[in-house]
Short mmCIF file of C-alpha atoms in Angstrom, two decimals:
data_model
loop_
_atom_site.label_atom_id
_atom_site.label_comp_id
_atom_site.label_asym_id
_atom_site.label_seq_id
_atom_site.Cartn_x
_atom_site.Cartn_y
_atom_site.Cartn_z
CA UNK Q 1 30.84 20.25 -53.70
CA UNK Q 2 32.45 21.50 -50.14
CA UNK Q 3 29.41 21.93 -48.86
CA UNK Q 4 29.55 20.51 -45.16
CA UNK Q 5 26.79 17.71 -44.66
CA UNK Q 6 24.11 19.09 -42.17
CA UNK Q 7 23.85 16.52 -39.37
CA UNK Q 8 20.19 15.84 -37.40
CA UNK Q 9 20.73 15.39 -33.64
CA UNK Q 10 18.16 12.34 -34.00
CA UNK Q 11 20.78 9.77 -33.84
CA UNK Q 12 22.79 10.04 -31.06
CA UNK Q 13 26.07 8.24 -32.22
CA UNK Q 14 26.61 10.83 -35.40
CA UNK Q 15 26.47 13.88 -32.98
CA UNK Q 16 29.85 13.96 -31.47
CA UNK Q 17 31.32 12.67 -34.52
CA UNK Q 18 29.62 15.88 -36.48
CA UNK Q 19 30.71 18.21 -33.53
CA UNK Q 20 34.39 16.62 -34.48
CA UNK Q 21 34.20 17.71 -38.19
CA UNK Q 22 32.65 21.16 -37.54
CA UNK Q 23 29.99 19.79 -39.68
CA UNK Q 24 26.48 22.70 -39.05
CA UNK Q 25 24.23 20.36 -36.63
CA UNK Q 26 20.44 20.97 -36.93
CA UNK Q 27 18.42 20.69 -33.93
CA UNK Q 28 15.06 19.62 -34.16
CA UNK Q 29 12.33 19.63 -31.86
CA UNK Q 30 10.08 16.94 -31.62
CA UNK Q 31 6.29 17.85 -30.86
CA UNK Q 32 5.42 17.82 -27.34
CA UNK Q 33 8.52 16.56 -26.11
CA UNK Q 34 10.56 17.19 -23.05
CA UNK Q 35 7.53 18.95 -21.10
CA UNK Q 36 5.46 17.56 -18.56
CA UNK Q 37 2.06 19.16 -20.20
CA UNK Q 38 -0.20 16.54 -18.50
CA UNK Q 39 0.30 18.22 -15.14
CA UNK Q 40 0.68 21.47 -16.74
CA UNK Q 41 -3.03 21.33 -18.25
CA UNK Q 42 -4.51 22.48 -14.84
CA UNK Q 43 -6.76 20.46 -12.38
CA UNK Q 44 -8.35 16.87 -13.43
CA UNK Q 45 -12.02 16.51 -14.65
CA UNK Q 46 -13.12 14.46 -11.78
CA UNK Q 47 -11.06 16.69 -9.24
CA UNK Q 48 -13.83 18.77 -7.81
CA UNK Q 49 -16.27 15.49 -7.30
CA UNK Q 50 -13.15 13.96 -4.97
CA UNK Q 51 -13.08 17.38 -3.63
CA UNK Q 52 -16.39 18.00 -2.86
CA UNK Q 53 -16.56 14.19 -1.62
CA UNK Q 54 -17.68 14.22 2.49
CA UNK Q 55 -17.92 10.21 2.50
CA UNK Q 56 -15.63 9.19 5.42
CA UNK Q 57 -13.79 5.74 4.11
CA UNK Q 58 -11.89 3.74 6.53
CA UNK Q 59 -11.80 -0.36 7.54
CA UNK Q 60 -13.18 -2.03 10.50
CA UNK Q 61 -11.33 -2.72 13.50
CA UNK Q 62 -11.33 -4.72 16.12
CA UNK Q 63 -14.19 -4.22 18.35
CA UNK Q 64 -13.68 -3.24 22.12
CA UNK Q 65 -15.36 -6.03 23.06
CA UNK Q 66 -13.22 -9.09 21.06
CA UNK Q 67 -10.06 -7.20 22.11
CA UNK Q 68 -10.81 -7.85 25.75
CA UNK Q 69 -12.46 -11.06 25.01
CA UNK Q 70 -8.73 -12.45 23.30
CA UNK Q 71 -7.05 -10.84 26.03
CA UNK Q 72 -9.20 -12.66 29.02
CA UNK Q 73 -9.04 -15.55 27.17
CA UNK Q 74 -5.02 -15.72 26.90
CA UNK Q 75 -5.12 -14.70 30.37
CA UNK Q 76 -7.23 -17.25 31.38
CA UNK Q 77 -4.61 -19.72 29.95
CA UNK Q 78 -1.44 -18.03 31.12
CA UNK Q 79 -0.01 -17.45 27.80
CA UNK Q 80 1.94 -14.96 27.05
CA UNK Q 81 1.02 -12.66 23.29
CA UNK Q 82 4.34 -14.26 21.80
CA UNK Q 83 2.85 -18.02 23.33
CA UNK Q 84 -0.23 -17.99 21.43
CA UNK Q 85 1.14 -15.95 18.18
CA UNK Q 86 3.24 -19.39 17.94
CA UNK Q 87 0.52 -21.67 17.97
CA UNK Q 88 -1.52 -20.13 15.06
CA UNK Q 89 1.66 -19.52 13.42
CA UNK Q 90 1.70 -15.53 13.59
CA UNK Q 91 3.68 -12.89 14.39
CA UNK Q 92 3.21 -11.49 17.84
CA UNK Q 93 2.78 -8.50 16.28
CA UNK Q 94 -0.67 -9.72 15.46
CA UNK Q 95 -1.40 -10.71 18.67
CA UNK Q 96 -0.45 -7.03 20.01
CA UNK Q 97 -2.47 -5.39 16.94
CA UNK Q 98 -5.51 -7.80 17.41
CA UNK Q 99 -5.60 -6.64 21.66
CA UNK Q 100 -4.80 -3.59 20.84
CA UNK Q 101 -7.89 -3.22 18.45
CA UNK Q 102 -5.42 -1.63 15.59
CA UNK Q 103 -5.99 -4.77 13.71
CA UNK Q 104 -8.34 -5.02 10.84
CA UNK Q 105 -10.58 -8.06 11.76
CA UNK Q 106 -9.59 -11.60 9.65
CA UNK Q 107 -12.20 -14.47 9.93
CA UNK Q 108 -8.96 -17.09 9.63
CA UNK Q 109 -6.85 -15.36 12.12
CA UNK Q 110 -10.09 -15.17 14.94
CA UNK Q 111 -10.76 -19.18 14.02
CA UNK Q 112 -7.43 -20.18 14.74
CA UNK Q 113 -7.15 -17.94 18.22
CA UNK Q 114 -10.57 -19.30 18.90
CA UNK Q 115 -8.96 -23.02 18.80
CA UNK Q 116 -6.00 -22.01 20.31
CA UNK Q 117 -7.68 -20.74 23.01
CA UNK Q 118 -10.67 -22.98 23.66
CA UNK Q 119 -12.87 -19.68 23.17
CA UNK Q 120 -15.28 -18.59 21.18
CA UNK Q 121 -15.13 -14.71 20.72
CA UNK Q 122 -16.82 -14.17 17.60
CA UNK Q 123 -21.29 -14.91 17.02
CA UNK Q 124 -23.57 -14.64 19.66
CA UNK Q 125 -22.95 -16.56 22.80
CA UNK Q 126 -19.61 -14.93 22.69
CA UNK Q 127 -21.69 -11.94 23.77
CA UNK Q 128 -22.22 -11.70 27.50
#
């Protein structure tokens, strides 16, 4: 009966206790663990359909035209970009994005500078 007990390395808690006793500790490697073979494998199916894609995707923004229409607008009622970001409740960051034409047009945000302002920018007879 002195045989040592062989310990599996499966539950963590026994380990350093078996380590203690110079008990013989038995490794064993699970199936597919520990490597990353998912990136391994090589390239994805659809890879070379987003590769050979030529589509160029990117939002709207803010047309030359209702940039300098907000901006004549404001102008026209000597506010400042900070002024009229307070009265819609927006940052003036907005404001700057929105003349700048960075912004990405929002029907909401355009109604309430065309209240604030008295102006309509947006349809036809904004056109002149």
């Amino acid at each position: 009966m002195g045989m040592e007990p062989t310990w599996m390395l499966t539950a963590c808690e026994h380990q350093p206790q078996a380590r203690r006793s110079g008990a013989e500790i038995d490794a064993v490697k699970k199936y597919n663990a520990g490597g990353n073979k998912a990136a391994a494998a090589g390239p994805v199916k659809n890879a070379v359909k987003l590769e050979n894609e030529t589509e160029d995707f990117h939002h709207d923004r803010v047309s030359f035209d209702l940039k300098k229409a907000i901006m004549q607008a404001r102008l026209d009622k000597k506010m400042t970009q900070a002024q009229l970001a307070q009265m819609i409740n927006e940052k003036p960051q907005v404001i700057q994005e929105y003349e700048s034409g960075k912004a990405i047009p929002n029907q909401q945000v355009l109604g309430k500078i065309e209240r604030a302002l008295g102006a309509k920018l947006r349809g036809k007879k904004a056109k002149k």
